[in-house]
Coordinates of C-alpha atoms in Angstrom, one line a residue:
M1 CA -107.6 -32.3 38.7
P2 CA -108.1 -28.5 38.8
M3 CA -111.5 -27.4 37.5
L4 CA -110.2 -25.2 34.6
F5 CA -107.7 -27.9 33.5
R6 CA -110.5 -30.5 33.6
S7 CA -112.7 -28.3 31.4
T8 CA -110.0 -27.6 28.9
Y9 CA -109.1 -31.3 28.7
V10 CA -112.7 -32.3 27.9
L11 CA -113.0 -29.6 25.2
V12 CA -109.7 -30.5 23.6
L13 CA -110.8 -34.1 23.4
S14 CA -114.0 -33.0 21.7
L15 CA -112.1 -30.8 19.2
L16 CA -109.9 -33.8 18.3
L17 CA -113.0 -35.7 17.2
L18 CA -114.3 -32.9 14.9
P19 CA -112.3 -33.9 11.8
A20 CA -113.8 -37.4 12.0
L21 CA -117.3 -36.0 12.4
A22 CA -116.8 -33.6 9.5
S23 CA -115.5 -36.5 7.3
A24 CA -118.4 -38.7 8.2
Q25 CA -120.8 -35.9 7.4
D26 CA -119.2 -35.4 3.9
D27 CA -119.5 -39.1 3.1
D28 CA -123.0 -39.7 4.5
P29 CA -125.8 -37.2 5.3
G30 CA -126.2 -39.1 8.5
F31 CA -128.9 -39.3 11.1
A32 CA -128.8 -35.5 12.0
A33 CA -129.4 -34.5 8.4
R34 CA -132.2 -37.0 7.9
L35 CA -133.9 -35.8 11.1
T36 CA -133.6 -32.2 10.0
Q37 CA -135.1 -32.9 6.7
K38 CA -138.1 -34.7 8.3
F39 CA -138.8 -31.5 10.3
L40 CA -138.4 -29.3 7.3
D41 CA -141.0 -31.5 5.5
S42 CA -143.4 -31.3 8.4
D43 CA -146.1 -28.7 9.2
I44 CA -144.0 -27.4 12.1
D45 CA -142.8 -23.8 11.2
F46 CA -139.6 -22.7 12.9
Q47 CA -138.7 -19.7 10.8
R48 CA -140.3 -17.9 7.8
A49 CA -137.9 -15.0 7.2
R50 CA -134.5 -15.7 5.6
S51 CA -131.9 -15.3 8.3
N52 CA -128.2 -16.1 8.7
V53 CA -128.6 -16.7 12.4
P54 CA -128.5 -20.5 13.0
F55 CA -131.0 -22.4 15.0
L56 CA -130.6 -22.8 18.8
P57 CA -128.1 -25.6 19.8
L58 CA -129.5 -29.0 20.5
A59 CA -126.2 -30.2 22.0
T60 CA -123.6 -28.1 23.9
L61 CA -120.5 -28.6 25.9
T62 CA -119.7 -25.5 28.0
A63 CA -116.9 -24.5 30.4
R64 CA -117.3 -21.3 32.3
H65 CA -115.5 -19.4 35.1
Y66 CA -117.0 -16.6 37.4
G67 CA -114.5 -14.4 39.1
N68 CA -114.3 -13.5 42.7
T69 CA -117.6 -12.2 44.1
E70 CA -118.2 -10.6 47.5
V71 CA -121.5 -11.4 49.3
E72 CA -122.8 -9.6 52.4
L73 CA -125.6 -11.4 54.3
S74 CA -128.2 -9.4 56.2
S75 CA -126.6 -10.5 59.5
G76 CA -123.4 -8.6 58.4
F77 CA -121.5 -11.8 57.6
E78 CA -119.3 -11.4 54.6
L79 CA -117.8 -14.0 52.3
E80 CA -116.1 -14.3 48.9
Y81 CA -116.3 -17.1 46.3
D82 CA -115.4 -17.9 42.7
L83 CA -117.0 -20.6 40.6
S84 CA -115.9 -22.8 37.7
T85 CA -118.3 -25.0 35.9
I86 CA -118.4 -27.5 33.1
S87 CA -121.7 -28.7 31.7
Q88 CA -123.1 -30.7 28.8
Y89 CA -126.6 -31.2 27.4
A90 CA -128.2 -32.8 24.4
V91 CA -131.8 -32.7 23.2
L92 CA -133.2 -35.2 20.7
P93 CA -136.2 -33.9 18.7
I94 CA -138.6 -36.7 17.7
L95 CA -141.3 -36.0 15.1
I96 CA -144.4 -38.0 16.1
S97 CA -146.8 -36.4 13.6
Q98 CA -146.8 -33.7 11.0
R99 CA -147.8 -31.2 13.7
D100 CA -146.2 -32.7 16.9
A101 CA -142.7 -33.1 18.2
L102 CA -141.3 -34.7 21.3
F103 CA -138.0 -33.5 22.8
V104 CA -136.0 -35.9 25.1
G105 CA -132.7 -35.0 26.5
E106 CA -130.1 -35.2 29.2
Y107 CA -128.1 -32.6 31.2
L108 CA -124.8 -33.1 33.2
S109 CA -123.0 -30.4 35.2
Y110 CA -120.0 -30.2 37.6
S111 CA -119.5 -27.0 39.6
D112 CA -116.4 -26.2 41.7
F113 CA -116.8 -23.5 44.4
K114 CA -113.8 -21.8 46.0
V115 CA -115.0 -20.0 49.1
D116 CA -113.2 -17.5 51.3
A117 CA -115.1 -17.4 54.6
P118 CA -114.7 -18.7 58.1
G119 CA -116.4 -22.0 58.6
V120 CA -117.1 -22.7 55.0
E121 CA -114.8 -25.0 53.0
D122 CA -114.4 -25.3 49.3
F123 CA -116.8 -27.8 47.8
D124 CA -118.2 -29.0 44.5
V125 CA -121.6 -30.0 43.1
G126 CA -122.7 -32.6 40.6
T127 CA -126.0 -32.3 38.7
V128 CA -128.0 -34.6 36.5
G129 CA -131.1 -33.6 34.6
L130 CA -133.6 -35.2 32.3
P131 CA -135.6 -32.7 30.2
V132 CA -138.7 -33.8 28.3
G133 CA -140.7 -31.4 26.1
W134 CA -143.5 -31.2 23.6
L135 CA -144.2 -28.9 20.6
H136 CA -147.5 -28.6 18.7
Q137 CA -148.3 -26.6 15.6
A138 CA -151.9 -25.7 16.4
T139 CA -152.5 -23.5 13.3
P140 CA -150.2 -22.0 10.6
D141 CA -149.6 -19.0 12.9
W142 CA -149.7 -20.6 16.4
Q143 CA -147.4 -23.0 18.2
L144 CA -148.0 -24.4 21.7
G145 CA -145.4 -26.2 23.8
G146 CA -144.2 -27.2 27.3
F147 CA -141.5 -29.0 29.2
V148 CA -140.5 -30.5 32.5
M149 CA -137.0 -31.1 33.7
P150 CA -136.2 -32.9 37.1
L151 CA -132.7 -32.2 38.4
A152 CA -130.8 -34.1 41.0
H153 CA -127.9 -32.4 42.8
R154 CA -125.3 -33.7 45.2
S155 CA -122.5 -31.6 46.9
S156 CA -119.3 -32.6 48.6
L157 CA -120.4 -30.8 51.8
E158 CA -120.7 -33.0 54.9
G159 CA -124.0 -34.7 55.2
S160 CA -125.0 -34.1 51.6
D161 CA -127.3 -36.5 49.8
W162 CA -129.1 -36.4 46.4
N163 CA -131.8 -33.7 46.5
M164 CA -134.4 -33.0 43.8
Q165 CA -135.3 -29.8 41.9
Y166 CA -138.1 -29.5 39.3
M167 CA -138.3 -27.1 36.4
G168 CA -141.1 -26.7 33.9
G169 CA -142.8 -24.3 31.6
A170 CA -145.4 -23.7 29.0
F171 CA -145.5 -21.2 26.1
G172 CA -147.4 -20.2 23.0
R173 CA -145.8 -18.6 19.9
Y174 CA -147.7 -16.4 17.5
I175 CA -146.2 -15.6 14.1
Q176 CA -147.5 -12.1 13.2
A177 CA -145.4 -11.7 10.1
D178 CA -142.7 -13.6 8.2
N179 CA -140.1 -11.7 10.2
L180 CA -141.9 -11.1 13.5
W181 CA -143.2 -13.5 16.1
W182 CA -144.5 -13.1 19.7
L183 CA -143.9 -15.4 22.6
Y184 CA -146.1 -15.8 25.7
G185 CA -145.5 -18.2 28.5
I186 CA -144.5 -19.0 32.0
Y187 CA -141.5 -20.7 33.7
A188 CA -141.5 -22.3 37.2
D189 CA -138.8 -23.6 39.4
Y190 CA -139.5 -25.7 42.5
S191 CA -136.8 -26.8 44.9
P192 CA -136.7 -27.7 48.6
D193 CA -135.5 -24.2 49.7
D194 CA -136.6 -21.8 47.1
D195 CA -139.5 -21.6 44.5
F196 CA -140.2 -18.9 41.9
V197 CA -142.2 -18.3 38.8
I198 CA -141.3 -15.9 35.9
P199 CA -143.2 -15.0 32.7
Y200 CA -141.9 -15.4 29.1
V201 CA -143.2 -12.5 27.1
G202 CA -141.9 -10.5 24.1
A203 CA -141.1 -10.7 20.4
S204 CA -138.3 -11.7 18.0
W205 CA -137.8 -9.5 14.9
S206 CA -135.6 -10.5 12.0
I207 CA -134.6 -7.0 10.9
N208 CA -132.8 -8.5 7.9
E209 CA -130.7 -11.5 7.0
R210 CA -127.9 -10.4 9.3
W211 CA -129.6 -8.8 12.3
T212 CA -132.1 -10.2 14.7
L213 CA -133.6 -8.5 17.8
S214 CA -134.7 -11.0 20.4
A215 CA -136.8 -8.9 22.8
V216 CA -138.2 -11.8 24.8
L217 CA -138.1 -11.1 28.6
P218 CA -136.4 -11.8 30.9
W219 CA -133.4 -12.4 28.6
P220 CA -133.4 -10.0 25.6
A221 CA -130.5 -9.9 23.2
I222 CA -129.4 -8.7 19.8
L223 CA -127.8 -11.1 17.3
Y224 CA -125.6 -10.4 14.2
S225 CA -124.7 -13.1 11.7
P226 CA -122.9 -11.7 8.6
D227 CA -122.8 -15.0 6.6
G228 CA -124.1 -17.9 8.7
N229 CA -120.6 -19.0 9.7
W230 CA -120.0 -16.3 12.3
V231 CA -122.6 -15.3 15.0
Y232 CA -122.4 -12.5 17.5
R233 CA -124.7 -12.0 20.4
F234 CA -125.0 -9.3 23.1
G235 CA -127.5 -9.4 25.9
L236 CA -128.8 -11.2 28.9
S237 CA -128.8 -14.9 29.6
P238 CA -129.6 -17.2 32.6
S239 CA -126.7 -17.3 35.1
G240 CA -125.3 -20.6 36.2
A241 CA -123.7 -19.0 39.3
S242 CA -126.7 -18.5 41.5
W243 CA -127.3 -21.2 44.0
N244 CA -129.1 -22.1 47.3
I245 CA -126.8 -23.9 49.6
S246 CA -127.5 -25.3 53.1
T247 CA -124.2 -25.7 55.0
S248 CA -126.0 -27.7 57.7
D249 CA -127.1 -30.7 55.6
G250 CA -125.3 -30.1 52.3
D251 CA -128.4 -29.7 50.2
V252 CA -128.0 -27.5 47.1
G253 CA -130.2 -26.1 44.3
V254 CA -129.4 -23.9 41.3
N255 CA -131.4 -20.7 40.6
Y256 CA -132.3 -19.3 37.2
D257 CA -133.7 -16.1 38.7
A258 CA -130.3 -14.4 38.1
W259 CA -128.7 -13.2 34.9
D260 CA -125.4 -12.6 33.1
L261 CA -124.8 -9.7 30.8
G262 CA -122.3 -10.5 28.1
F263 CA -121.0 -10.8 24.6
T264 CA -120.7 -14.1 22.7
V265 CA -119.0 -15.0 19.4
E266 CA -119.4 -18.3 17.6
R267 CA -117.7 -19.7 14.5
R268 CA -118.8 -22.7 12.4
I269 CA -115.9 -25.1 12.4
A270 CA -117.3 -28.2 10.8
G271 CA -120.8 -28.9 9.4
N272 CA -123.3 -27.8 12.0
I273 CA -120.7 -27.7 14.8
F274 CA -119.8 -24.2 16.3
L275 CA -117.0 -23.2 18.6
G276 CA -117.7 -20.1 20.7
A277 CA -116.3 -17.9 23.4
R278 CA -118.2 -15.6 25.8
A279 CA -117.4 -13.0 28.4
G280 CA -119.2 -10.4 30.5
T281 CA -120.5 -9.6 33.9
G282 CA -122.5 -11.8 36.2
G283 CA -125.0 -9.6 38.1
L284 CA -127.9 -9.9 40.5
R285 CA -126.8 -13.3 41.6
G286 CA -125.1 -14.9 44.5
V287 CA -124.9 -18.0 46.7
R288 CA -127.6 -18.1 49.3
F289 CA -126.2 -19.8 52.4
D290 CA -128.4 -21.3 55.1
G291 CA -127.1 -22.8 58.3
S292 CA -124.0 -22.8 60.5
G293 CA -125.1 -19.7 62.4
F294 CA -125.7 -17.3 59.5
D295 CA -129.2 -18.1 58.2
A296 CA -130.1 -15.0 56.2
P297 CA -132.8 -14.7 53.5
D298 CA -131.5 -11.3 52.3
F299 CA -128.1 -10.4 51.1
D300 CA -126.1 -7.9 49.0
V301 CA -124.0 -9.4 46.2
G302 CA -121.5 -7.7 44.0
S303 CA -121.1 -8.4 40.3
S304 CA -118.0 -10.1 38.8
A305 CA -116.5 -11.0 35.4
F306 CA -117.1 -14.3 33.7
F307 CA -115.7 -16.0 30.7
G308 CA -116.4 -19.3 29.0
I309 CA -116.0 -21.5 25.9
D310 CA -118.7 -23.5 24.1
L311 CA -118.8 -26.4 21.6
S312 CA -122.3 -26.7 20.1
F313 CA -124.3 -28.6 17.5
R314 CA -126.9 -26.4 15.7
P315 CA -129.3 -28.1 13.2
G316 CA -130.2 -26.5 9.9
F317 CA -133.8 -25.7 10.8
G318 CA -133.1 -22.0 9.9
G319 CA -133.4 -18.9 12.1
E320 CA -133.3 -18.5 15.9
G321 CA -136.5 -20.4 16.5
P322 CA -138.6 -20.7 19.8
P323 CA -137.0 -21.7 23.1
V324 CA -135.8 -25.3 23.2
P325 CA -138.1 -27.2 25.6
G326 CA -136.2 -28.3 28.7
M327 CA -133.5 -25.6 28.6
P328 CA -134.4 -22.6 30.7
G329 CA -134.2 -19.5 28.6
G330 CA -133.7 -21.5 25.5
G331 CA -130.8 -19.3 25.1
F332 CA -128.3 -18.7 22.3

């Protein structure tokens, strides 16, 4: 089944379930509403300023396509590829005390690579992840948190077996004013072929009910929500199109040291369920091939357009909130 057709098929099935979900929510507050109320009654402070911007998604189904990209390795070898992905994650927050919360989740992804290069066939990659995070309200103005997420990848390349990748991070959030908070932290990614560490640093400013400036590096953005039912975002986000790939043994690993620049629009369609679309340019990214006679640590990669659709569940905690433990970038 072609990748884009498969992605659309899954999203359509999800949309067919929405009327039933909305009806159930009207008849009974349900587990999600009771869980949200427990957090609102706790000492954990997600947002003080009044804002129309909804909380970060705790569950998302995403289909995305990256257009044709040209890559030139340091050896002079050139190749082209495009990439289609479908991914799904869900994070369950568990309140374990008035000041502590545990986050347990799951992540599934399927990526389909179409490669135009001698000696490299088309292939796909399946990924499974298990994020676990913790959040502690240390004082009325300080939050501390951290997460780990082991990932297992397997490709259709010859000789491929399951290989592990480990992500983790720690952060502290300081609320300077009702409409301004600062974030400090670090994110690390360890895989068999590539390791890197990047800082989280910056601030989030609720300018008014409609506008929020998220100046947290390395993925800043500006958000606009006129009424809480529509949300617009322009800025950077982690790219899902940057990978390490060994053509000799089939081992793969995803990199979050690359970014996409794009525009996202989301619309509330039932309760806390949002349907969104995004488009933009994937830049500073590429597939790092190793093996088959063109081992090269350095390469030049061109940018390419991407587009995608999302189906998300956003709880009613209010405001953008801190990054969700276990999801790199936390991102909107």
